[in-house]
Coordinates of C-alpha atoms in Angstrom, one line a residue:
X1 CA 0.0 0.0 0.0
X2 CA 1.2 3.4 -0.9
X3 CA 0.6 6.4 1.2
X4 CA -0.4 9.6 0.2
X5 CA 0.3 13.0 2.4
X6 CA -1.2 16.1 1.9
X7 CA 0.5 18.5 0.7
X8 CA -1.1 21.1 3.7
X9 CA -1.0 20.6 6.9
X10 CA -4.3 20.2 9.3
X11 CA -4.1 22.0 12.0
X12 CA -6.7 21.3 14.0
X13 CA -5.2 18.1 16.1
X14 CA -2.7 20.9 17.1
X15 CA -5.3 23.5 18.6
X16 CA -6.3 23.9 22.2
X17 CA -3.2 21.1 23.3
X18 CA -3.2 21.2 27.3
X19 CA -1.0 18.7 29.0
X20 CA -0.6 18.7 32.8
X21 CA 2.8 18.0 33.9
X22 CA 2.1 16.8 37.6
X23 CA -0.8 14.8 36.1
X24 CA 1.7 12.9 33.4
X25 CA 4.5 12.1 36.3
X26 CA 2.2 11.0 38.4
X27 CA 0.7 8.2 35.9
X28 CA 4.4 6.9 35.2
X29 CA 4.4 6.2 39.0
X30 CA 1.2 4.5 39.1
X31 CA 1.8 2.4 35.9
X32 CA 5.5 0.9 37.3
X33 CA 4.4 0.6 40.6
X34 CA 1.2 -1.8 39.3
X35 CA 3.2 -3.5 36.8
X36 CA 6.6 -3.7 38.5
X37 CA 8.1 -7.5 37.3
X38 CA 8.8 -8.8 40.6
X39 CA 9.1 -13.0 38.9
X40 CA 13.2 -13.3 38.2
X41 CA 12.9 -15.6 35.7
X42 CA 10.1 -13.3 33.6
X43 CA 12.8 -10.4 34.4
X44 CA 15.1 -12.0 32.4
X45 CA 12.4 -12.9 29.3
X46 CA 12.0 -8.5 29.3
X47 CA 15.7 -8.3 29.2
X48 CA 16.2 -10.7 26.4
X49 CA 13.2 -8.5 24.7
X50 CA 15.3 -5.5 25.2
X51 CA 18.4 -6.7 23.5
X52 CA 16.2 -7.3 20.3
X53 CA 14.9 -3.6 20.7
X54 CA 18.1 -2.1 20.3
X55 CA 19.6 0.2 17.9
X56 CA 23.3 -0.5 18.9
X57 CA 24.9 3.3 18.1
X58 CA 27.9 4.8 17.7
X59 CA 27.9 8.3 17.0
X60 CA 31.7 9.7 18.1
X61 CA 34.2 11.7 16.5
X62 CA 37.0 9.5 16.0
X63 CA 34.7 6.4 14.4
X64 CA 36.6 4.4 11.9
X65 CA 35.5 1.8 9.7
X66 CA 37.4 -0.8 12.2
X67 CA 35.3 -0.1 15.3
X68 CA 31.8 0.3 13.3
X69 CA 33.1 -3.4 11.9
X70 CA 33.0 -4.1 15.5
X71 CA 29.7 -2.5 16.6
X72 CA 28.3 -4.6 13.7
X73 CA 29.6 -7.9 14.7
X74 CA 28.0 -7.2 18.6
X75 CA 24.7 -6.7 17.0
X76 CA 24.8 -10.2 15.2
X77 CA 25.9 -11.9 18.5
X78 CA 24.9 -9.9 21.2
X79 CA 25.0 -12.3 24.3
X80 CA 27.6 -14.9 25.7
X81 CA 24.7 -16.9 26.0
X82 CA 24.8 -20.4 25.1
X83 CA 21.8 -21.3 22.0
X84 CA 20.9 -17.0 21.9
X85 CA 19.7 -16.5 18.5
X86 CA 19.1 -13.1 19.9
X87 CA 20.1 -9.9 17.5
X88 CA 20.1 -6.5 18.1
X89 CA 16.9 -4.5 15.6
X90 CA 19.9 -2.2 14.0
X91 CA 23.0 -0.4 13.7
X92 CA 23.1 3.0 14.3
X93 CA 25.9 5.5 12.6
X94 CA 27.0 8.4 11.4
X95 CA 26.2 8.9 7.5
X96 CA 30.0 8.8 6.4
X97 CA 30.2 5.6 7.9
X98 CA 26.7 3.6 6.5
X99 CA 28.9 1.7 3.4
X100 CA 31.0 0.4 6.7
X101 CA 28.4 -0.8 8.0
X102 CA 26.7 -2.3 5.0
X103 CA 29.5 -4.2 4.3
X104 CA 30.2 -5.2 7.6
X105 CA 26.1 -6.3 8.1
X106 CA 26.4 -8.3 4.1
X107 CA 29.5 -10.2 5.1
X108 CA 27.8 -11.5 8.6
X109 CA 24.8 -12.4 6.7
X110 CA 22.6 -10.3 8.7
X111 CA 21.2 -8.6 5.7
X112 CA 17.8 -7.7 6.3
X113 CA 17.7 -9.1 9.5
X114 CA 19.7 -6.0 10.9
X115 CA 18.7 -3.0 9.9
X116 CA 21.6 -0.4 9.0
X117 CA 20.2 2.9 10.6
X118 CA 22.1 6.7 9.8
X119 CA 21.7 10.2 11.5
X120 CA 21.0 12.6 9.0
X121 CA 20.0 16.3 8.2
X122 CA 22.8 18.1 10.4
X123 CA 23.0 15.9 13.6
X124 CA 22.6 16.7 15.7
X125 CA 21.4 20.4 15.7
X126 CA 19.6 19.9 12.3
X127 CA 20.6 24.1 11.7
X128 CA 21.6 23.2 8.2
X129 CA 20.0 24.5 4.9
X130 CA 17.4 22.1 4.1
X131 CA 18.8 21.5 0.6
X132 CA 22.2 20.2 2.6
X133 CA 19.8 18.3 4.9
X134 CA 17.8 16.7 2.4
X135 CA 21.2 15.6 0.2
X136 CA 22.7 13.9 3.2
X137 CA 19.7 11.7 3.8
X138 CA 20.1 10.6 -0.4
X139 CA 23.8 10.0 0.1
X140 CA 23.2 7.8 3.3
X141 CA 20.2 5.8 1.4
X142 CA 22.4 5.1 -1.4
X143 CA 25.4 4.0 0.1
X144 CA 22.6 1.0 2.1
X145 CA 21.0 2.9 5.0
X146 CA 17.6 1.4 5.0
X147 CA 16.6 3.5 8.4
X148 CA 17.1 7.4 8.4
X149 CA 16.9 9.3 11.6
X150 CA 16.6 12.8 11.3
X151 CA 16.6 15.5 13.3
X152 CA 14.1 18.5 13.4
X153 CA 14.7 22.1 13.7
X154 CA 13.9 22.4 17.1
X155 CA 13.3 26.5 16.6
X156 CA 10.3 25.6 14.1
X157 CA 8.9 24.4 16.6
X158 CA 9.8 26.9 19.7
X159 CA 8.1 29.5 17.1
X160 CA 5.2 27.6 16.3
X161 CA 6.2 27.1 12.7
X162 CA 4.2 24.1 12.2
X163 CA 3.4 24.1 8.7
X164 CA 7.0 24.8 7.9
X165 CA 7.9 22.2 9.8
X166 CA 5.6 19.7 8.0
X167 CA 6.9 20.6 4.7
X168 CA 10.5 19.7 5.8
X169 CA 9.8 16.7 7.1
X170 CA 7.4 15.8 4.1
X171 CA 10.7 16.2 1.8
X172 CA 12.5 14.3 4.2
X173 CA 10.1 11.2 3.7
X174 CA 10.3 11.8 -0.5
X175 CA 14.1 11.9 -0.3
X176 CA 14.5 8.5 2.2
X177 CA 12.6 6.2 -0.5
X178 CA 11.9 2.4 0.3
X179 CA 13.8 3.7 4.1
X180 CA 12.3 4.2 7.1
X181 CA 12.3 7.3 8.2
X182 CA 12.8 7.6 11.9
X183 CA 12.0 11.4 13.2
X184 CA 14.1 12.4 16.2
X185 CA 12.3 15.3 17.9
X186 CA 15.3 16.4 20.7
X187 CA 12.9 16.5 23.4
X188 CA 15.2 18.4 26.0
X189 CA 15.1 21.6 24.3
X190 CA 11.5 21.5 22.7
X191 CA 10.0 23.1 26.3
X192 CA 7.0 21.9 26.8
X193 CA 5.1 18.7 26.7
X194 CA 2.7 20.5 24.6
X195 CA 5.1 20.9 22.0
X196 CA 6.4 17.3 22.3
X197 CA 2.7 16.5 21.5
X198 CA 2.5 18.7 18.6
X199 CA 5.7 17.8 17.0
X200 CA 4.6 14.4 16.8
X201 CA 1.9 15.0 15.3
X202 CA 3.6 17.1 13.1
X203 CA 6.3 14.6 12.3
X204 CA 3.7 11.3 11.7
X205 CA 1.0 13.6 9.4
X206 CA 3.9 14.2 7.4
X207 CA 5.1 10.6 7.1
X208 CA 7.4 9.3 10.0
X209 CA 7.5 5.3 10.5
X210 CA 9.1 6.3 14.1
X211 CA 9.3 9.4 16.4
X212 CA 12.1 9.7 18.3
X213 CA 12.9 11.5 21.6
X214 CA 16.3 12.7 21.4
X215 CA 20.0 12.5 19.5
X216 CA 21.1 12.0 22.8
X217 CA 23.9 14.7 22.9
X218 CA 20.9 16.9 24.6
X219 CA 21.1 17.7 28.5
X220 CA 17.8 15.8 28.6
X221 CA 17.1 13.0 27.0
X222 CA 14.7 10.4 27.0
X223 CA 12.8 10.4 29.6
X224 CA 9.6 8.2 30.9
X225 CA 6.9 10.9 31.4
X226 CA 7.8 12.8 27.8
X227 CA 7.7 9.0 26.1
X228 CA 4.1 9.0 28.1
X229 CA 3.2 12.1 26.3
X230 CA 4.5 10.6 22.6
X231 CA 2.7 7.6 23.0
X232 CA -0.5 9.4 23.4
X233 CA 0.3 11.2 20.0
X234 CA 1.2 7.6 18.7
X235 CA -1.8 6.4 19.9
X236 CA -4.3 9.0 19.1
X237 CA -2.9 9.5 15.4
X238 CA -3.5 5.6 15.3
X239 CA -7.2 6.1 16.2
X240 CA -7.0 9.2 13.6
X241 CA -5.8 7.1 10.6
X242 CA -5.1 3.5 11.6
X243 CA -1.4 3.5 10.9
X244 CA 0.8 2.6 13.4
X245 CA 3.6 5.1 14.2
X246 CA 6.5 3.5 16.1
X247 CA 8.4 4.9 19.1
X248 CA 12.4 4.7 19.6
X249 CA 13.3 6.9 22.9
X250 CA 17.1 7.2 23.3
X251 CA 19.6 8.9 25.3
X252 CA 20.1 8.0 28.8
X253 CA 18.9 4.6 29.1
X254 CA 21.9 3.2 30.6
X255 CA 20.3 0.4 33.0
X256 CA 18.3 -2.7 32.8
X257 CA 15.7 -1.1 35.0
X258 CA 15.6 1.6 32.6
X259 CA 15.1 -0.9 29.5
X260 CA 12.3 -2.5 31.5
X261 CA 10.3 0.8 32.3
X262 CA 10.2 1.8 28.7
X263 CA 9.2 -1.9 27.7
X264 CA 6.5 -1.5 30.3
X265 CA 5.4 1.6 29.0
X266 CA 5.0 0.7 25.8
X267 CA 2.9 -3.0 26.9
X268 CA 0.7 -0.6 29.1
X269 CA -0.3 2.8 26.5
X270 CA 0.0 1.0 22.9
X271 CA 0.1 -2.9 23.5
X272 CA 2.1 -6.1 23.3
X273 CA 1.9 -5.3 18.9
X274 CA 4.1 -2.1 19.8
X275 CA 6.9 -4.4 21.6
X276 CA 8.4 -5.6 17.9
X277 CA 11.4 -3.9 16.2
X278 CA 9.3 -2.6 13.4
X279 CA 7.4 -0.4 16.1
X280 CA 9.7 0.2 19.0
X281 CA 13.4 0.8 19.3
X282 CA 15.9 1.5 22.1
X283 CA 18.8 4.0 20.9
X284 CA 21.8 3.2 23.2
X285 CA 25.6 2.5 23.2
X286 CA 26.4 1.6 26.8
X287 CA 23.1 -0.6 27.5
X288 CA 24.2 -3.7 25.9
X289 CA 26.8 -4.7 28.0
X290 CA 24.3 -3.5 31.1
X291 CA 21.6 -5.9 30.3
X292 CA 24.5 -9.1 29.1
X293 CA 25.6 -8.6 32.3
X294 CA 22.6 -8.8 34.5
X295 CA 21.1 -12.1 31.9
X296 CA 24.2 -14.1 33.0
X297 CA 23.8 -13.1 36.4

């Protein structure tokens, strides 16, 4: 099935947005404390889940083609577990480093089964000229990305520049092709929750198979009450248009009790559907080795 966006953007999901911020902490609290995983041995099951949830990133200054080589490898064999067929969802990388990784992912075999994911469109500010931004998302698509996270001018959406906005990321979708386009919406400096709902919105009219909630080089990053707030966009645009929108929060998730919050948080607002890698990611670096460490434990 091929979708069609409008070329305008409706407003009218936007007006009259209220959120109330003592009202959207306090329902993360009730939701762990009633589903809290006390069973070890189901524990375990949601940290397994995890691993296959995982974008496995490196986004540093001195990557090579050596250590993205590396980072591919991990993601085919995650886990010094004995009989894990377990794989990580993708690879994350810089764009100058996708036909790396594309080699690295064909020569393990994993084609297909590992997705090959690139930042894009002037990570991780995105305060580029679009025509820059929109040529770096072709490049990484044509040299085997099959996933492109972009990242949004956050000051579209401080100023309320919604229809702007749309139209970006609109071009954005044309120029990613047959890829997915993953939108990262840098959560820590958007203000309010209000414009974390709207930018969502925003972002999924105009054709994004994910949202995202940060680059992760923010001073806040993913946290559990603004991934409450997305999934109510996710799940109201679902009962808008019946497409399902997927949800990749990254950027601070460092422990297995932070892998197992989200995961709850997802089972509770969207449903067990939304706990596959076509619907929900986890962007991290560090967590892998957090959550290998705690399975053989």
């Amino acid at each position: 099935m091929v979708l069609v966006f409008a070329k305008t953007l409706d407003t009218t999901s936007l007006c009259h947005v209220y959120i109330d911020k003592t009202s959207v902490e306090s329902q993360i609290k009730n939701i762990l404390k009633k589903y809290r995983i006390k069973n070890r041995t189901n524990y375990k099951k949601w940290l397994l889940k995890a691993v296959s949830l995982i974008d496995l990133t490196t986004l540093s200054g001195d990557d090579t083609r050596s250590n993205v080589t590396k980072l591919c490898v991990k993601a085919a064999y995650p886990l010094s577990l004995k009989d894990n067929a377990t794989q990580t969802a993708a690879v994350c990388v810089y764009p100058n480093r996708v036909a790396d990784a594309s080699d690295a992912i064909k020569k393990l075999g994993c084609t297909g089964r590992i997705q090959i994911a690139s930042v894009a469109t002037g990570f991780p500010s995105g305060l580029y000229p679009l025509q820059t931004r929109l040529l770096e998302i072709k490049l990484a698509v044509a040299n085997g990305a099959s996933e492109i996270d972009v990242v949004l001018d956050r000051s579209l959406v401080l100023m309320g520049k919604w229809e702007t906005l749309y139209d970006e990321v609109l071009q954005m979708k044309k120029e990613c092709g047959n890829a997915h386009l993953k939108v990262i919406l840098g959560v820590g400096e958007l203000g309010t929750y209000e414009n974390v709902y709207n930018a969502s919105m925003v972002s999924m009219m105009a054709g994004a198979d994910f949202i995202k909630t940060s680059t992760g080089k923010e001073a806040v990053n993913a946290t559990l009450p603004v991934g409450l707030v997305m999934c109510r966009a996710i799940r109201n645009f679902y009962q808008m248009t019946g497409t399902k929108v997927g949800l990749k929060p990254a950027g601070g998730i460092k422990t297995s009790e932070d892998a197992v919050n989200w995961l709850i948080l997802i089972y509770t607002e969207l449903g067990p559907e939304w706990l596959t890698p076509k619907l929900f990611r986890i962007g991290a670096s560090s967590l892998l080795a957090v959550l290998e460490k705690d399975l053989l434990q």
